[in-house]
Amino acid sequence: MIAVIQRVSESSVKIDGKIKGQIGIGMMVLLGIEEADGEEDIAWLSRKMVNLRIFSDEAGVMNKSLLAVGGDVLLISQFTLHASTKKGNRPSYIKAAKPEVAIPLYEKFIASVEKDLGKPIQTGEFGADMKVALINDGPVTITIDTKNKM
């Protein structure tokens, strides 16, 4: 799994012109799922995300987690994170999981984050044409690949 995590002061996702999900302070997360991903990736990434210390403390130092600040999550599925651009100019998405594999993992990831965070999260819609808006606070953007834990 690849996650692009952006610390936001606000973020939203629209589908067909209607807001599907919206948050204030927290993380807007783009999530790419590949065929090799599984339960271990879900658990590890979920814990890592909610405990990632990217929010400022009283001294202005990034020392607080999403849990500590009571922030929210807007999670957006994005298979293009697994694009390969090694050959030619047209990206290949061969590593991205097919919907029959990706959707159940995406749903399990949502449940895992909600459990670790202790509250519901906001999401887009898997496979939909989405319009994502955000105000990146900092800016702070962090990429995590569960295949590169060490």
Coordinates of N, CA and C in Angstrom, one line a residue:
M1 N 0.8 -1.2 0.0 CA 0.0 0.0 0.0 C 0.9 1.2 0.0
I2 N 0.4 2.2 -0.7 CA 1.1 3.5 -0.7 C 0.1 4.5 -0.3
A3 N 0.5 5.3 0.7 CA -0.3 6.4 1.2 C 0.4 7.7 1.0
V4 N -0.3 8.7 0.5 CA 0.2 10.1 0.4 C -0.6 10.8 1.4
I5 N 0.0 11.3 2.5 CA -0.6 11.9 3.6 C -0.3 13.4 3.6
Q6 N -1.4 14.2 3.6 CA -1.2 15.6 3.6 C -1.9 16.2 4.9
R7 N -1.1 16.9 5.6 CA -1.7 17.6 6.8 C -2.5 18.8 6.3
V8 N -3.8 18.8 6.7 CA -4.7 19.8 6.1 C -5.4 20.6 7.2
S9 N -5.8 21.8 6.9 CA -6.7 22.6 7.7 C -8.1 22.4 7.3
E10 N -8.3 21.9 6.1 CA -9.6 21.5 5.6 C -9.4 20.8 4.3
S11 N -10.4 19.9 4.0 CA -10.4 19.1 2.8 C -11.8 18.5 2.5
S12 N -12.0 18.4 1.2 CA -13.3 17.8 0.8 C -13.2 17.1 -0.5
V13 N -14.2 16.2 -0.8 CA -14.3 15.5 -2.0 C -15.7 15.6 -2.5
K14 N -15.8 15.9 -3.8 CA -17.1 16.0 -4.5 C -17.2 14.9 -5.6
I15 N -18.4 14.3 -5.7 CA -18.7 13.4 -6.8 C -20.0 13.9 -7.4
D16 N -19.9 14.1 -8.7 CA -21.1 14.6 -9.5 C -21.6 16.0 -8.8
G17 N -20.6 16.8 -8.4 CA -20.9 18.1 -7.9 C -21.5 18.1 -6.5
K18 N -21.6 17.0 -5.8 CA -22.1 16.9 -4.4 C -21.0 16.5 -3.5
I19 N -20.9 17.2 -2.3 CA -19.9 16.8 -1.4 C -20.1 15.4 -0.8
K20 N -19.1 14.5 -0.9 CA -19.2 13.2 -0.4 C -18.6 13.1 1.0
G21 N -17.5 13.8 1.2 CA -16.7 13.8 2.4 C -16.1 15.1 2.6
Q22 N -16.0 15.5 3.9 CA -15.4 16.8 4.2 C -14.9 16.8 5.6
I23 N -13.7 17.4 5.8 CA -13.1 17.5 7.2 C -12.5 18.8 7.4
G24 N -12.2 19.1 8.7 CA -11.4 20.3 9.0 C -10.0 19.9 9.3
I25 N -9.4 20.2 10.4 CA -8.0 19.8 10.7 C -7.9 18.3 10.7
G26 N -6.8 17.9 10.0 CA -6.5 16.4 10.0 C -5.6 16.1 8.8
M27 N -5.9 14.9 8.3 CA -5.2 14.3 7.2 C -6.1 14.0 6.0
M28 N -5.6 14.4 4.8 CA -6.3 14.0 3.6 C -5.3 12.9 3.1
V29 N -5.8 11.7 2.9 CA -4.9 10.6 2.5 C -5.3 10.0 1.2
L30 N -4.4 9.9 0.3 CA -4.6 9.2 -1.0 C -4.0 7.8 -0.8
L31 N -4.8 6.8 -1.1 CA -4.4 5.4 -0.8 C -4.3 4.6 -2.1
G32 N -3.2 4.0 -2.4 CA -3.0 3.1 -3.5 C -2.8 1.7 -3.0
I33 N -3.6 0.7 -3.6 CA -3.5 -0.7 -3.2 C -3.0 -1.5 -4.3
E34 N -2.1 -2.4 -4.0 CA -1.5 -3.3 -5.0 C -1.9 -4.7 -4.7
E35 N -1.7 -5.6 -5.7 CA -2.1 -7.0 -5.6 C -1.5 -7.7 -4.4
A36 N -0.3 -7.3 -4.1 CA 0.5 -8.0 -3.0 C 0.1 -7.5 -1.6
D37 N -0.8 -6.5 -1.5 CA -1.2 -6.0 -0.1 C -2.1 -6.9 0.6
G38 N -2.0 -6.9 1.9 CA -2.9 -7.7 2.7 C -3.1 -7.1 4.1
E39 N -3.6 -8.0 5.0 CA -4.0 -7.6 6.4 C -2.9 -6.9 7.1
E40 N -1.7 -7.5 7.0 CA -0.5 -6.9 7.7 C -0.3 -5.4 7.3
D41 N -0.4 -5.2 6.0 CA -0.2 -3.8 5.5 C -1.3 -2.9 6.0
I42 N -2.5 -3.3 6.1 CA -3.6 -2.5 6.6 C -3.3 -2.1 8.1
A43 N -3.0 -3.1 8.9 CA -2.8 -2.9 10.3 C -1.6 -1.9 10.6
W44 N -0.5 -2.2 9.9 CA 0.7 -1.4 10.1 C 0.5 0.0 9.6
L45 N -0.1 0.2 8.4 CA -0.3 1.6 7.9 C -1.3 2.4 8.7
S46 N -2.4 1.7 9.2 CA -3.4 2.4 10.0 C -2.8 2.9 11.3
R47 N -2.0 2.1 12.0 CA -1.4 2.5 13.2 C -0.4 3.6 13.0
K48 N 0.4 3.5 11.9 CA 1.4 4.5 11.6 C 0.8 5.8 11.3
M49 N -0.3 5.8 10.6 CA -1.0 7.1 10.2 C -1.5 7.8 11.4
V50 N -2.3 7.2 12.3 CA -2.9 7.9 13.4 C -1.9 8.3 14.4
N51 N -0.7 7.7 14.4 CA 0.3 8.0 15.4 C 1.4 8.9 14.9
L52 N 1.4 9.2 13.6 CA 2.4 10.0 12.9 C 2.4 11.4 13.5
R53 N 3.5 11.8 14.0 CA 3.6 13.1 14.7 C 4.0 14.2 13.7
I54 N 2.9 14.7 13.0 CA 3.1 15.8 12.0 C 2.3 17.1 12.4
F55 N 1.7 17.1 13.6 CA 1.0 18.3 14.0 C 1.8 19.1 15.0
S56 N 1.7 20.4 15.0 CA 2.5 21.2 15.8 C 2.1 21.2 17.3
D57 N 3.1 21.2 18.2 CA 2.8 21.4 19.6 C 2.8 22.8 19.9
E58 N 2.7 23.2 21.2 CA 2.7 24.5 21.7 C 3.9 25.4 21.3
A59 N 5.0 24.7 21.0 CA 6.3 25.4 20.6 C 6.4 25.4 19.1
G60 N 5.4 25.0 18.4 CA 5.5 25.0 16.9 C 6.3 23.9 16.3
V61 N 6.6 22.9 17.1 CA 7.3 21.7 16.6 C 6.4 20.6 16.3
M62 N 6.6 19.9 15.1 CA 5.8 18.8 14.7 C 6.0 17.7 15.7
N63 N 5.2 17.6 16.7 CA 5.4 16.6 17.8 C 4.1 16.0 18.3
K64 N 2.9 16.3 17.6 CA 1.7 15.7 18.0 C 1.1 14.9 16.9
S65 N 0.4 13.8 17.3 CA -0.2 12.9 16.3 C -1.7 13.3 16.0
L66 N -2.2 12.7 15.0 CA -3.6 12.9 14.7 C -4.5 12.6 15.9
L67 N -4.2 11.5 16.7 CA -4.9 11.2 17.9 C -4.8 12.3 18.9
A68 N -3.6 12.9 19.1 CA -3.4 13.9 20.1 C -4.2 15.2 19.8
V69 N -4.3 15.6 18.5 CA -5.0 16.8 18.2 C -6.5 16.6 17.9
G70 N -6.9 15.3 17.9 CA -8.3 15.0 17.7 C -8.8 15.3 16.2
G71 N -7.8 15.2 15.3 CA -8.0 15.4 13.9 C -8.9 14.4 13.2
D72 N -9.3 14.7 12.0 CA -10.1 13.8 11.2 C -9.3 13.3 10.0
V73 N -9.9 12.3 9.3 CA -9.3 11.8 8.1 C -10.3 11.8 6.9
L74 N -9.8 12.2 5.8 CA -10.5 12.1 4.5 C -9.7 11.1 3.7
L75 N -10.2 9.9 3.4 CA -9.5 8.9 2.7 C -10.0 8.7 1.3
I76 N -9.1 8.8 0.3 CA -9.4 8.7 -1.1 C -8.6 7.6 -1.8
S77 N -9.3 6.7 -2.4 CA -8.6 5.6 -3.1 C -8.0 6.2 -4.4
Q78 N -6.8 5.8 -4.7 CA -6.1 6.3 -5.9 C -5.2 5.3 -6.5
F79 N -5.7 4.5 -7.4 CA -4.8 3.4 -8.0 C -3.6 4.0 -8.8
T80 N -3.7 5.3 -9.2 CA -2.6 5.8 -10.0 C -1.3 6.0 -9.2
L81 N -1.4 5.8 -7.9 CA -0.1 5.9 -7.1 C 0.8 4.7 -7.4
H82 N 0.3 3.7 -8.0 CA 1.1 2.6 -8.4 C 1.5 2.6 -9.9
A83 N 1.5 3.8 -10.5 CA 1.9 4.0 -11.9 C 3.3 3.7 -12.1
S84 N 3.6 3.0 -13.1 CA 5.0 2.8 -13.5 C 5.3 3.6 -14.8
T85 N 6.3 4.4 -14.7 CA 6.6 5.3 -15.8 C 8.0 5.0 -16.4
K86 N 8.5 3.8 -16.2 CA 9.8 3.5 -16.7 C 9.9 3.4 -18.2
K87 N 8.9 2.9 -18.8 CA 8.9 2.8 -20.3 C 7.9 3.8 -20.9
G88 N 8.4 4.5 -21.9 CA 7.5 5.4 -22.6 C 6.9 6.5 -21.8
N89 N 5.9 7.1 -22.4 CA 5.3 8.3 -21.7 C 3.9 8.0 -21.2
R90 N 3.4 6.8 -21.4 CA 2.0 6.4 -20.9 C 2.2 5.5 -19.7
P91 N 1.7 5.9 -18.5 CA 1.9 5.2 -17.3 C 1.2 3.8 -17.4
S92 N 1.9 2.8 -16.8 CA 1.3 1.5 -16.7 C 0.8 1.3 -15.2
Y93 N -0.3 0.7 -15.1 CA -0.9 0.4 -13.7 C -1.0 -1.0 -13.4
I94 N 0.0 -1.8 -13.9 CA 0.0 -3.3 -13.8 C 0.1 -3.7 -12.3
K95 N 0.7 -2.9 -11.4 CA 0.9 -3.3 -10.0 C -0.4 -2.9 -9.2
A96 N -1.2 -2.0 -9.7 CA -2.4 -1.7 -9.0 C -3.4 -2.9 -8.9
A97 N -4.0 -3.1 -7.7 CA -4.9 -4.2 -7.5 C -6.2 -4.0 -8.3
K98 N -6.7 -5.0 -8.9 CA -8.0 -5.0 -9.6 C -9.1 -4.8 -8.5
P99 N -10.2 -4.2 -8.9 CA -11.3 -3.9 -8.0 C -11.7 -5.0 -7.1
E100 N -11.8 -6.2 -7.6 CA -12.2 -7.4 -6.8 C -11.2 -7.6 -5.6
V101 N -10.0 -7.2 -5.7 CA -9.0 -7.3 -4.6 C -9.0 -6.0 -3.8
A102 N -8.9 -4.9 -4.5 CA -8.7 -3.6 -3.9 C -9.9 -3.2 -3.0
I103 N -11.2 -3.4 -3.5 CA -12.3 -2.9 -2.7 C -12.4 -3.5 -1.3
P104 N -12.3 -4.8 -1.2 CA -12.4 -5.4 0.2 C -11.2 -4.9 1.1
L105 N -10.0 -4.7 0.5 CA -8.9 -4.2 1.3 C -9.1 -2.7 1.6
Y106 N -9.7 -1.9 0.7 CA -10.0 -0.5 1.0 C -11.0 -0.4 2.1
E107 N -12.0 -1.3 2.1 CA -13.1 -1.3 3.1 C -12.5 -1.7 4.5
K108 N -11.6 -2.7 4.5 CA -10.9 -3.1 5.7 C -10.0 -2.0 6.3
F109 N -9.4 -1.3 5.4 CA -8.5 -0.2 5.8 C -9.3 0.9 6.5
I110 N -10.5 1.2 5.9 CA -11.4 2.2 6.5 C -11.7 1.8 7.9
A111 N -12.1 0.5 8.1 CA -12.5 0.0 9.4 C -11.4 0.1 10.4
S112 N -10.2 -0.3 9.9 CA -9.0 -0.3 10.7 C -8.6 1.2 11.2
V113 N -8.7 2.1 10.3 CA -8.4 3.5 10.7 C -9.4 4.0 11.7
E114 N -10.7 3.7 11.4 CA -11.8 4.1 12.4 C -11.6 3.5 13.8
K115 N -11.1 2.3 13.8 CA -10.9 1.6 15.1 C -9.7 2.3 15.8
D116 N -8.6 2.5 15.0 CA -7.4 3.1 15.6 C -7.6 4.5 16.0
L117 N -8.4 5.3 15.3 CA -8.7 6.7 15.5 C -9.8 6.9 16.6
G118 N -10.6 5.9 16.7 CA -11.7 5.9 17.7 C -12.9 6.7 17.2
K119 N -13.0 6.9 15.9 CA -14.2 7.6 15.4 C -14.3 7.4 13.9
P120 N -15.4 7.7 13.3 CA -15.6 7.5 11.9 C -14.7 8.4 11.1
I121 N -14.4 8.0 9.9 CA -13.6 8.9 8.9 C -14.5 9.2 7.7
Q122 N -14.0 10.2 7.0 CA -14.7 10.5 5.7 C -14.0 9.8 4.6
T123 N -14.7 9.5 3.5 CA -14.1 8.9 2.3 C -14.7 9.4 1.0
G124 N -13.9 9.1 0.0 CA -14.5 9.3 -1.4 C -15.3 8.0 -1.7
E125 N -15.3 7.7 -3.0 CA -16.0 6.5 -3.5 C -15.1 5.8 -4.4
F126 N -14.8 4.5 -4.1 CA -13.9 3.7 -4.9 C -14.3 3.7 -6.3
G127 N -13.4 4.1 -7.2 CA -13.6 4.0 -8.6 C -14.3 5.2 -9.2
A128 N -14.8 6.1 -8.4 CA -15.6 7.3 -8.9 C -14.7 8.3 -9.4
D129 N -15.2 9.2 -10.3 CA -14.5 10.4 -10.7 C -14.7 11.5 -9.6
M130 N -13.7 11.8 -8.9 CA -13.8 12.6 -7.7 C -13.0 13.9 -7.9
K131 N -13.5 15.0 -7.3 CA -12.8 16.3 -7.3 C -12.5 16.5 -5.8
V132 N -11.1 16.5 -5.6 CA -10.6 16.7 -4.2 C -10.1 18.1 -4.0
A133 N -10.5 18.7 -3.0 CA -10.0 20.0 -2.6 C -9.4 20.0 -1.2
L134 N -8.3 20.7 -1.0 CA -7.7 20.8 0.3 C -6.8 22.0 0.4
I135 N -6.7 22.3 1.7 CA -5.7 23.4 2.1 C -4.6 22.6 2.8
N136 N -3.5 22.4 2.2 CA -2.3 21.7 2.8 C -1.7 22.7 3.8
D137 N -1.7 22.2 5.1 CA -1.2 23.1 6.2 C 0.3 22.8 6.3
G138 N 1.1 23.8 6.0 CA 2.5 23.7 6.2 C 3.3 24.3 5.0
P139 N 3.3 23.6 3.9 CA 2.7 22.3 3.5 C 3.5 21.2 4.2
V140 N 2.7 20.2 4.5 CA 3.2 18.9 5.0 C 2.6 17.8 4.2
T141 N 3.5 17.1 3.5 CA 3.1 15.9 2.7 C 4.1 14.8 2.9
I142 N 3.6 13.6 3.2 CA 4.5 12.5 3.6 C 3.9 11.3 2.8
T143 N 4.9 10.5 2.2 CA 4.5 9.3 1.5 C 5.0 8.1 2.2
I144 N 4.1 7.1 2.4 CA 4.5 5.9 3.1 C 4.2 4.7 2.2
D145 N 5.1 3.8 2.0 CA 4.9 2.6 1.3 C 5.1 1.4 2.2
T146 N 4.1 0.6 2.4 CA 4.2 -0.5 3.4 C 5.2 -1.5 2.9
K147 N 5.7 -1.5 1.7 CA 6.7 -2.4 1.2 C 8.1 -1.9 1.6
N148 N 8.2 -0.7 2.1 CA 9.5 -0.2 2.5 C 9.5 0.2 4.0
K149 N 9.1 -0.7 4.9 CA 9.0 -0.5 6.3 C 10.4 -0.4 7.0
M150 N 11.4 -1.0 6.4 CA 12.7 -1.1 7.1 C 13.6 -0.1 6.4

